PDB file of C-alpha atoms in Angstrom:
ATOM      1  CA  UNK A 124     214.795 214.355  16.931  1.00 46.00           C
ATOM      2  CA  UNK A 125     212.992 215.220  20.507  1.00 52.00           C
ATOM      3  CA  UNK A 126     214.891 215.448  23.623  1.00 58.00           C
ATOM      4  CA  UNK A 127     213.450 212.644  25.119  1.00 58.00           C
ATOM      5  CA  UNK A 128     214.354 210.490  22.457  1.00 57.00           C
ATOM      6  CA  UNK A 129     217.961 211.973  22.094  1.00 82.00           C
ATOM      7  CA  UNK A 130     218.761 211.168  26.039  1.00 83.00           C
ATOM      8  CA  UNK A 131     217.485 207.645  25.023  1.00 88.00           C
ATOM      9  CA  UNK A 132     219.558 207.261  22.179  1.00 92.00           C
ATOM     10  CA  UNK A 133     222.688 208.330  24.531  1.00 91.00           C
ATOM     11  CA  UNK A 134     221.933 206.464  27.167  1.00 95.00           C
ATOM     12  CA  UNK A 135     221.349 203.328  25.355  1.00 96.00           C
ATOM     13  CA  UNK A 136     225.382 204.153  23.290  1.00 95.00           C
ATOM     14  CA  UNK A 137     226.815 204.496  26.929  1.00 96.00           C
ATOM     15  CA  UNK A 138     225.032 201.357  27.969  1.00 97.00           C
ATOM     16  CA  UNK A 139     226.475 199.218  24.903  1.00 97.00           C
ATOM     17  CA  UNK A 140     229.702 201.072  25.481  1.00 96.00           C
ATOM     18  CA  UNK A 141     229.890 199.700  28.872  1.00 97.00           C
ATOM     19  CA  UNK A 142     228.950 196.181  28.142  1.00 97.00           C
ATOM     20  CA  UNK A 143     231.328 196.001  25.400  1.00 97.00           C
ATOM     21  CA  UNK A 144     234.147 198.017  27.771  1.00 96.00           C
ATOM     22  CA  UNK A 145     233.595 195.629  30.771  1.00 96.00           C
ATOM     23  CA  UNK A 146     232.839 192.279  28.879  1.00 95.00           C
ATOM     24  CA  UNK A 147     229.607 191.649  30.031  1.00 94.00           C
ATOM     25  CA  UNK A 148     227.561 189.407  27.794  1.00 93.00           C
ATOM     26  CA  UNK A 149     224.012 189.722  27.940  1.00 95.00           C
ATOM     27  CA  UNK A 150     220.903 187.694  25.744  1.00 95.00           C
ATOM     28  CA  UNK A 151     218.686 191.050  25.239  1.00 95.00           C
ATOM     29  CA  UNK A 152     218.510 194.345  25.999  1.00 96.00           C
ATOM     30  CA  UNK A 153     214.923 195.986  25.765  1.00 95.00           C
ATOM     31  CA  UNK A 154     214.644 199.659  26.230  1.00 94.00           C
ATOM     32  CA  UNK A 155     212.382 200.635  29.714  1.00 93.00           C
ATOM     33  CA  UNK A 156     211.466 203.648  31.959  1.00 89.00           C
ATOM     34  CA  UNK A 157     212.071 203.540  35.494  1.00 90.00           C
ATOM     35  CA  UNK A 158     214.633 201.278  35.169  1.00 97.00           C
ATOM     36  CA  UNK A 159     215.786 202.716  31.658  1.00 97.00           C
ATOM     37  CA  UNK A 160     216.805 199.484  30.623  1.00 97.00           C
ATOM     38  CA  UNK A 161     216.250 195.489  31.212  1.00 97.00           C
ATOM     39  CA  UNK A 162     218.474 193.320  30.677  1.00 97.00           C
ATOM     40  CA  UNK A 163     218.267 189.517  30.448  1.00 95.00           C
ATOM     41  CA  UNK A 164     221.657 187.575  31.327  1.00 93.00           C
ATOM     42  CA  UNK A 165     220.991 183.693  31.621  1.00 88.00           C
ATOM     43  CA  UNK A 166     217.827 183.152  33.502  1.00 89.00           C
ATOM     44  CA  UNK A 167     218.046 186.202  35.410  1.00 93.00           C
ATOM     45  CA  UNK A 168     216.359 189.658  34.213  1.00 96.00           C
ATOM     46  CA  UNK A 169     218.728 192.918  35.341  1.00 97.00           C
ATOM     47  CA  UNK A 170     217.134 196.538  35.567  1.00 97.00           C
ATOM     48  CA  UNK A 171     219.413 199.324  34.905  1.00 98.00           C
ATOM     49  CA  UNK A 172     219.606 202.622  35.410  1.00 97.00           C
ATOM     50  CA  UNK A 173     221.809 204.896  33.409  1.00 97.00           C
ATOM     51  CA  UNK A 174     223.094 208.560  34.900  1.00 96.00           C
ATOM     52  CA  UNK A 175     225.237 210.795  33.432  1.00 94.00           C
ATOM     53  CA  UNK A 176     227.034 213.144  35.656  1.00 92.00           C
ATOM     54  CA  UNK A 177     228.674 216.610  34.647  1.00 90.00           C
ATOM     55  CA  UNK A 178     230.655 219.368  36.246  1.00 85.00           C
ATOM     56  CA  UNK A 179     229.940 221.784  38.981  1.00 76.00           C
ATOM     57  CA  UNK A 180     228.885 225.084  37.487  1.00 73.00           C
ATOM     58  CA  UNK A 181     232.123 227.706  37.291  1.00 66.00           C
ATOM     59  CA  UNK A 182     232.140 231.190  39.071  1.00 63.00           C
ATOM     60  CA  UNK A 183     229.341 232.665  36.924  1.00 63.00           C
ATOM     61  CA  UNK A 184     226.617 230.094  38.158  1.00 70.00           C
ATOM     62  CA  UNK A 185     226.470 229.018  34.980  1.00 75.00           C
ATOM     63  CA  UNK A 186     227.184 225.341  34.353  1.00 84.00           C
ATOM     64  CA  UNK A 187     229.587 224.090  31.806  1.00 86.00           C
ATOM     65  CA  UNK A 188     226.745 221.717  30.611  1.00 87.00           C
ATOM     66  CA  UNK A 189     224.259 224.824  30.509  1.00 90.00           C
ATOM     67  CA  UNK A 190     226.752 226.560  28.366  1.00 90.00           C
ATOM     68  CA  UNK A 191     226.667 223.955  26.009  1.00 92.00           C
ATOM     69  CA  UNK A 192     223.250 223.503  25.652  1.00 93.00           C
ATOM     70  CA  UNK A 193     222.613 227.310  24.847  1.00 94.00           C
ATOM     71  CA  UNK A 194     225.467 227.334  22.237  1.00 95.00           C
ATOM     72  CA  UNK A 195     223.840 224.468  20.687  1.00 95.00           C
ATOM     73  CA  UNK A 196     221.037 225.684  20.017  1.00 96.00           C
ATOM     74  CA  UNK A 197     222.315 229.366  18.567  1.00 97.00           C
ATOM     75  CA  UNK A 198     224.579 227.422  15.918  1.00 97.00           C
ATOM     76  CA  UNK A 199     221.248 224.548  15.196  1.00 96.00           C
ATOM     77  CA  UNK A 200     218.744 227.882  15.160  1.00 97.00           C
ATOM     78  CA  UNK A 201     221.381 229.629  12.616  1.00 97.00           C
ATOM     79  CA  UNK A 202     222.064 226.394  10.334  1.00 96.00           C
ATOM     80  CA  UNK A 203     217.941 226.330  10.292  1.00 95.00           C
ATOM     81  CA  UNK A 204     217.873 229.976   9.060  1.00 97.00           C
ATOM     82  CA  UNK A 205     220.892 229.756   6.453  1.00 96.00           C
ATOM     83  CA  UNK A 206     219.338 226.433   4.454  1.00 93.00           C
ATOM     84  CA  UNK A 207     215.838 228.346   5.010  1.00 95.00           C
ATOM     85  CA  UNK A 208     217.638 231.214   2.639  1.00 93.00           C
ATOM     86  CA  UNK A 209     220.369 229.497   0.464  1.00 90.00           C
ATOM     87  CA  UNK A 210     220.840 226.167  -1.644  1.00 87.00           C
ATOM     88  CA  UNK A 211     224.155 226.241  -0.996  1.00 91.00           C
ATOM     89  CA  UNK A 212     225.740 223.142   1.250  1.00 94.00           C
ATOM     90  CA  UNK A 213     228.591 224.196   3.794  1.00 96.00           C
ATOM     91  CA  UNK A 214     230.337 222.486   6.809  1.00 96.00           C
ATOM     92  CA  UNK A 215     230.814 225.168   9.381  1.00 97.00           C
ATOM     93  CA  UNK A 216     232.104 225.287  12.588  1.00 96.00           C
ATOM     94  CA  UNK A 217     232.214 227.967  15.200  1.00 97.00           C
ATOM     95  CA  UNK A 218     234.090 229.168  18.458  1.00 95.00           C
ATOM     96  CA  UNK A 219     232.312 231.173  21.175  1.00 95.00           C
ATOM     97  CA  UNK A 220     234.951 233.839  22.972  1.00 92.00           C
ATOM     98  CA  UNK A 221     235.260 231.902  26.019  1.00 84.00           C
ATOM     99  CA  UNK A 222     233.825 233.554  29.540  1.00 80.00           C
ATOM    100  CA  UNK A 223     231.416 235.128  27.456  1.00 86.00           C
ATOM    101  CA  UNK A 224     227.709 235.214  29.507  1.00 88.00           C
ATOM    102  CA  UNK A 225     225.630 233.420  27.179  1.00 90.00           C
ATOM    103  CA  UNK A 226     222.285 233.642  29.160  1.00 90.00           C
ATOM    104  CA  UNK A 227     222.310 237.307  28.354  1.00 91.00           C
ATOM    105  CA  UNK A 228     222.475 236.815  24.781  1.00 93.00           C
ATOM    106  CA  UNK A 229     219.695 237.655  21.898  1.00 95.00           C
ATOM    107  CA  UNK A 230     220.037 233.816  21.085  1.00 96.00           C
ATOM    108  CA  UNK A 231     217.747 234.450  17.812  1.00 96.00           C
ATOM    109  CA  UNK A 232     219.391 237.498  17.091  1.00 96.00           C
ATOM    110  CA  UNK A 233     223.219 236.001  17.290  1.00 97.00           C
ATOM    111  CA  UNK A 234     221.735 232.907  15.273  1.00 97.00           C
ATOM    112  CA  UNK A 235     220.345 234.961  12.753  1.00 97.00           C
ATOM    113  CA  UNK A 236     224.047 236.934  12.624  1.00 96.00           C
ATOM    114  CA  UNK A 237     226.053 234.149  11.852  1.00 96.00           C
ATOM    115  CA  UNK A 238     223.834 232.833   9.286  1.00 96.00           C
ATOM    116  CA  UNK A 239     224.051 236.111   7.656  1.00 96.00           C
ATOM    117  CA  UNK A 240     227.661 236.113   8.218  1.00 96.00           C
ATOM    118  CA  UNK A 241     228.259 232.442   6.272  1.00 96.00           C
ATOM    119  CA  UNK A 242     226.159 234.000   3.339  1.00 95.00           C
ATOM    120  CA  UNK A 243     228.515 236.725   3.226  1.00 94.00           C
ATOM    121  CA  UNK A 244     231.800 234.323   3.190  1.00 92.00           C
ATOM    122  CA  UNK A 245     233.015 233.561  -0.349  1.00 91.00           C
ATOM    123  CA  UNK A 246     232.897 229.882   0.482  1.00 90.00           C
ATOM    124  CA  UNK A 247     234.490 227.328  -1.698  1.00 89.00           C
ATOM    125  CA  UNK A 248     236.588 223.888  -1.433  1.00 86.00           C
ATOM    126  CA  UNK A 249     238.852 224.896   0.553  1.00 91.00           C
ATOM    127  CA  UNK A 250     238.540 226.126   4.276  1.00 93.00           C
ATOM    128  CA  UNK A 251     238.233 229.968   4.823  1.00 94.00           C
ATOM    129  CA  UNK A 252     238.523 231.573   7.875  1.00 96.00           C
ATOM    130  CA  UNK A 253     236.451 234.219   9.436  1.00 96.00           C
ATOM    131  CA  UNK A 254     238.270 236.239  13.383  1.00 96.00           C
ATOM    132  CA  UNK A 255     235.861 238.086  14.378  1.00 95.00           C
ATOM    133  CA  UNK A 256     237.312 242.044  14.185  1.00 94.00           C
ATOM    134  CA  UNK A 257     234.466 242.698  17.077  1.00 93.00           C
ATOM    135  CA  UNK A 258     232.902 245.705  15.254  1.00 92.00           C
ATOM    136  CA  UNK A 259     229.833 244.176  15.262  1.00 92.00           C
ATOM    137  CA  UNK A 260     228.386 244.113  18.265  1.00 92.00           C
ATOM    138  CA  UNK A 261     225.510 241.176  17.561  1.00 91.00           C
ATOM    139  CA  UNK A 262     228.556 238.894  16.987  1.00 94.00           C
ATOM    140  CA  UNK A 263     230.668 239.749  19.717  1.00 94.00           C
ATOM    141  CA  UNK A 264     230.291 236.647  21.411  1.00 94.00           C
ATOM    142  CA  UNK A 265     231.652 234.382  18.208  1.00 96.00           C
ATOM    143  CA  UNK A 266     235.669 234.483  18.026  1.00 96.00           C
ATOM    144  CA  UNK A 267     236.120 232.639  15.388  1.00 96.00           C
ATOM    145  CA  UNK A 268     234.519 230.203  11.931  1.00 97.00           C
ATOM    146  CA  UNK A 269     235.304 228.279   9.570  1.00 96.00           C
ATOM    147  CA  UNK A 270     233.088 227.243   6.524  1.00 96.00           C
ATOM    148  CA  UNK A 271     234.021 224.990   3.599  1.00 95.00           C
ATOM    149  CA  UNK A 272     231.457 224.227   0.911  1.00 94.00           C
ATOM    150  CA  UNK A 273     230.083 220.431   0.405  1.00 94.00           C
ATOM    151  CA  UNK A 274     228.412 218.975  -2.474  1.00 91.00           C
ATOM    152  CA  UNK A 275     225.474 217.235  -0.122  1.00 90.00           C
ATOM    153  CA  UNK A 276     223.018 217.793   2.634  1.00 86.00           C
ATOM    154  CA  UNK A 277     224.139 215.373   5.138  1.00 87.00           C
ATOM    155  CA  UNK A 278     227.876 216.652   4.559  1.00 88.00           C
ATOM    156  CA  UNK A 279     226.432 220.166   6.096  1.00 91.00           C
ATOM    157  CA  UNK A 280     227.155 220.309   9.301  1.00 94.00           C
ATOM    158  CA  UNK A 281     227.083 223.260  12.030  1.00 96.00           C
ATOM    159  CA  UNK A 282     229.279 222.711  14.828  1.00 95.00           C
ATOM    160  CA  UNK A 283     231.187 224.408  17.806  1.00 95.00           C
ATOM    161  CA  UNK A 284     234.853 224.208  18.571  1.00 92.00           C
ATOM    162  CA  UNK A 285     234.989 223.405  22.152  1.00 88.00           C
ATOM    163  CA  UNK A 286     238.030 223.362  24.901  1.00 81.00           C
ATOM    164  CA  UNK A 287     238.351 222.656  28.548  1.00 80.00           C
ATOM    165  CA  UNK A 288     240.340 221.624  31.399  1.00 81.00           C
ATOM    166  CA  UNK A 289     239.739 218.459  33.311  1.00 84.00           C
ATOM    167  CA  UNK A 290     238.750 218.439  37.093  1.00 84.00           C
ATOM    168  CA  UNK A 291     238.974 215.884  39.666  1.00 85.00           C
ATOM    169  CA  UNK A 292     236.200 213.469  40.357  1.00 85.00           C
ATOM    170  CA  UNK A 293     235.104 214.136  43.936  1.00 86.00           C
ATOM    171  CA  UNK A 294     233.491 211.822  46.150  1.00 87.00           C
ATOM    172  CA  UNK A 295     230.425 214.483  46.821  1.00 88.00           C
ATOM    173  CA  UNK A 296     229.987 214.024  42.985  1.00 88.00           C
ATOM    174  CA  UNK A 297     229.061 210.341  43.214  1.00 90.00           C
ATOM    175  CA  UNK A 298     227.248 210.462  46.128  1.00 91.00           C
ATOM    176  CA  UNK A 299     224.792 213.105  44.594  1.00 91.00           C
ATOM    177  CA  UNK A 300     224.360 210.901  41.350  1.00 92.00           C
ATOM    178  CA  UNK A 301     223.710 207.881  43.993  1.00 94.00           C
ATOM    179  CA  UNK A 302     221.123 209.532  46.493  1.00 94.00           C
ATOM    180  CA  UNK A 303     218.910 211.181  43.518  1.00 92.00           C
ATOM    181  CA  UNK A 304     218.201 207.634  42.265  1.00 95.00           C
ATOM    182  CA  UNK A 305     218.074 205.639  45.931  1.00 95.00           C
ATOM    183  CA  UNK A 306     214.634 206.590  46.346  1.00 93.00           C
ATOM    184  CA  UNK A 307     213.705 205.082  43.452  1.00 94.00           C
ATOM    185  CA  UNK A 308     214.960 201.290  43.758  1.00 95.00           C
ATOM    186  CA  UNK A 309     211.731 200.006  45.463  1.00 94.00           C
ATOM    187  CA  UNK A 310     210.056 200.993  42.156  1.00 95.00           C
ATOM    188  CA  UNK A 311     212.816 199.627  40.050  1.00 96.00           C
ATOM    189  CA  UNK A 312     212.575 196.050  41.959  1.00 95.00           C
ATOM    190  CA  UNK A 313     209.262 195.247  40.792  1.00 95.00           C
ATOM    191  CA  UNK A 314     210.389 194.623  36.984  1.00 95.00           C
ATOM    192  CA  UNK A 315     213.716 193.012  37.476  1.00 96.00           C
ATOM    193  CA  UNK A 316     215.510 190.293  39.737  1.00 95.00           C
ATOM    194  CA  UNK A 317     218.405 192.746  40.292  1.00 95.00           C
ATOM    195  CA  UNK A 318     218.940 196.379  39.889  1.00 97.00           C
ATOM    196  CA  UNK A 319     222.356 198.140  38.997  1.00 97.00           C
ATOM    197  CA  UNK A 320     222.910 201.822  38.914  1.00 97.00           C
ATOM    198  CA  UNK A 321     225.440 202.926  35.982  1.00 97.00           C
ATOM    199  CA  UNK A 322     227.495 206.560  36.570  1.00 95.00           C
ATOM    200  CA  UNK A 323     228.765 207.318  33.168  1.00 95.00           C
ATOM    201  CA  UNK A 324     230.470 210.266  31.365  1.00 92.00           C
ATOM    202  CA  UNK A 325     230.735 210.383  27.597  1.00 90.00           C
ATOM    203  CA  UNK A 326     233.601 212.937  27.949  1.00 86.00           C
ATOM    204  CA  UNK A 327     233.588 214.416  24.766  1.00 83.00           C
ATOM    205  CA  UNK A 328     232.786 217.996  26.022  1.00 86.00           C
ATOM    206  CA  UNK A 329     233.968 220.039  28.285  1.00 87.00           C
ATOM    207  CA  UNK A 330     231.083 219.457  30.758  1.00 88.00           C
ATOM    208  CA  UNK A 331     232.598 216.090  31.191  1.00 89.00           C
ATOM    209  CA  UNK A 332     236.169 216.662  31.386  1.00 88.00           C
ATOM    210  CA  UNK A 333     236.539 214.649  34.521  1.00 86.00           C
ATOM    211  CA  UNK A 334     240.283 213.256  35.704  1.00 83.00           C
ATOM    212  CA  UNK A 335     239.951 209.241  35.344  1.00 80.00           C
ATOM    213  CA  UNK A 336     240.931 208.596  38.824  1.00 81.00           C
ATOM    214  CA  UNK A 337     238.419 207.226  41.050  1.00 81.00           C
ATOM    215  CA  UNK A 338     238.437 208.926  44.388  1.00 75.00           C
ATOM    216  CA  UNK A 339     239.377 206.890  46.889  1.00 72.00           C
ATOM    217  CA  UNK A 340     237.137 207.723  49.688  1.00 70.00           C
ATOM    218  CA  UNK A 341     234.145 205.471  48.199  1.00 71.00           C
ATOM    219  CA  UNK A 342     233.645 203.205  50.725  1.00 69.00           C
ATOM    220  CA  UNK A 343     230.815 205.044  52.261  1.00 71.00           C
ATOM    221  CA  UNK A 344     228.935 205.554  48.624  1.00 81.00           C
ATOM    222  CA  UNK A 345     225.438 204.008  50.480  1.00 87.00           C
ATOM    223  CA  UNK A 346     224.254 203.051  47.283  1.00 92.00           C
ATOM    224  CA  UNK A 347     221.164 200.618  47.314  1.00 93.00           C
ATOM    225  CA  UNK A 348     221.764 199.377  44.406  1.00 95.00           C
ATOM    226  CA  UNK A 349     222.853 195.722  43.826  1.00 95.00           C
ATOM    227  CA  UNK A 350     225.468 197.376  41.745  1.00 94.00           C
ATOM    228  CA  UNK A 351     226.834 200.693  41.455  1.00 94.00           C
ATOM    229  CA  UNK A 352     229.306 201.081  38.057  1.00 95.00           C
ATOM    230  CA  UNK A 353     231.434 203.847  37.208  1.00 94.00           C
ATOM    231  CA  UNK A 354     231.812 204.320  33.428  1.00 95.00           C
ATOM    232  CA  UNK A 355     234.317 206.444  32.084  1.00 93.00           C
ATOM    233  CA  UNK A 356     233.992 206.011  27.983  1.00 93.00           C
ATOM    234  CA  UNK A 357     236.638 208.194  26.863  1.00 89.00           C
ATOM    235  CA  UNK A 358     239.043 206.334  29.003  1.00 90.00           C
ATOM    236  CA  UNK A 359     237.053 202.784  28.947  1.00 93.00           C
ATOM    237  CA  UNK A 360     237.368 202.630  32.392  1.00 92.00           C
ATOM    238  CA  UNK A 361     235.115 200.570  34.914  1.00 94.00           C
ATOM    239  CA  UNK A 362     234.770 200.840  38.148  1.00 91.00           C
ATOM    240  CA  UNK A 363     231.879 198.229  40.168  1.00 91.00           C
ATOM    241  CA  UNK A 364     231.066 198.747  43.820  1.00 86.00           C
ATOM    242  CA  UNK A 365     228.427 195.746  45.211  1.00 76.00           C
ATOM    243  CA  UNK A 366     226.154 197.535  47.595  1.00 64.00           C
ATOM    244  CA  UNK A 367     225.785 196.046  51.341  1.00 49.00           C
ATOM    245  CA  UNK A 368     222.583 197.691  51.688  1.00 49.00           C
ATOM    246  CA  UNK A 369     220.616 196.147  48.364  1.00 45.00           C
TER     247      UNK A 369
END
């Protein structure tokens, strides 16, 4: 699956998780760029545009999101290499030592590592644990693994043990979500009768670890959309500001 189509497959869960979360009942939903979506509700046809936001980078530069995304694609690159090598089917999961700089890292050279290091395990049907002993210094960013053998493909999955604190949700946060799609309503206008703007976080990573609590200093959002909606889908929580200046 490409990116592009990935973000569209996420965007259009958080969009059905919102309708569902804030009871909206709508005829059709057809998938769109620039609005990504148009909706038809009654005799009126509603484009909307879907945003996730995600946390501000920590001390490093690096941001949470970033991290993600580069651990992702070590454990997908060394799942690619182990099934290119073995017959065998195994569920594993990893944990990166946390703080670790992961933009410095041989990313093909870690993958290739831990697939290496799953051959090696004596894997069967129970669990077995690998803690890293940090003698080897191509795997000194992995603390920790677990593999278990499965009998099928789609049971063989590669994942990544994840953990996090939450932060606040500051106003500054919103208002850079809003102003990077403002200057795109005019566009937006032309293929629906109203536009709304939806602000969502999945939450299931740490990227997205965001306190529930809507600021309250939101009054001066200057959205200008017809509707600006918070969605919070870990914590099904809604939040709808009308614009004055749509």
């Amino acid at each position: 699956m490409n990116r592009v189509v990935s973000r569209k497959s996420r965007e259009r869960h958080l969009l059905d998780r919102f309708l569902t979360v804030a009871g909206l009942e709508v005829q059709s939903v057809e998938q769109s760029e620039a609005p990504d979506f148009l909706l038809q509700v009654q005799a009126r046809s509603i484009g909307v545009e879907v945003t996730e936001v995600f946390r501000d980078p920590d001390p490093s530069g690096l941001s949470p999101r970033a991290r993600e995304s580069i651990t992702d694609r070590i454990v997908a690159r060394a799942r690619s290499l182990y099934h290119a090598r073995n017959s065998r089917f195994v569920h594993v999961n990893v944990l990166f030592v946390d703080g670790v700089d992961v933009q410095s890292l041989s990313r093909e050279r870690v993958a290739d590592r831990l697939a290496s290091l799953v051959e090696s395990i004596p894997v069967g049907s129970t669990h077995v644990h690998w803690r890293n002993d940090f003698e080897d210094p191509s795997l000194d960013a992995v603390a920790f693994l677990t593999a278990l053998a499965v009998p099928e493909a789609d049971k063989s999955h590669w994942g990544i043990s994840r953990a996090g604190w939450r932060t606040k949700l500051s106003t500054e946060l919103l208002k850079s979500a809003i102003e990077a799609k403002n200057e795109k309503v005019q566009a937006y206008r032309a293929k629906a009768d109203e536009v709304w703007l939806l602000i969502a976080v999945e939450g299931s990573r740490p990227s997205q670890f965001l306190d529930p609590e809507v600021p309250p200093e939101t009054s001066d959002l200057a959205s200008r959309f017809d509707r600006t909606y918070w969605f919070n889908s870990v914590h099904d929580q809604v939040v709808c500001w009308r614009s004055s200046d749509a």
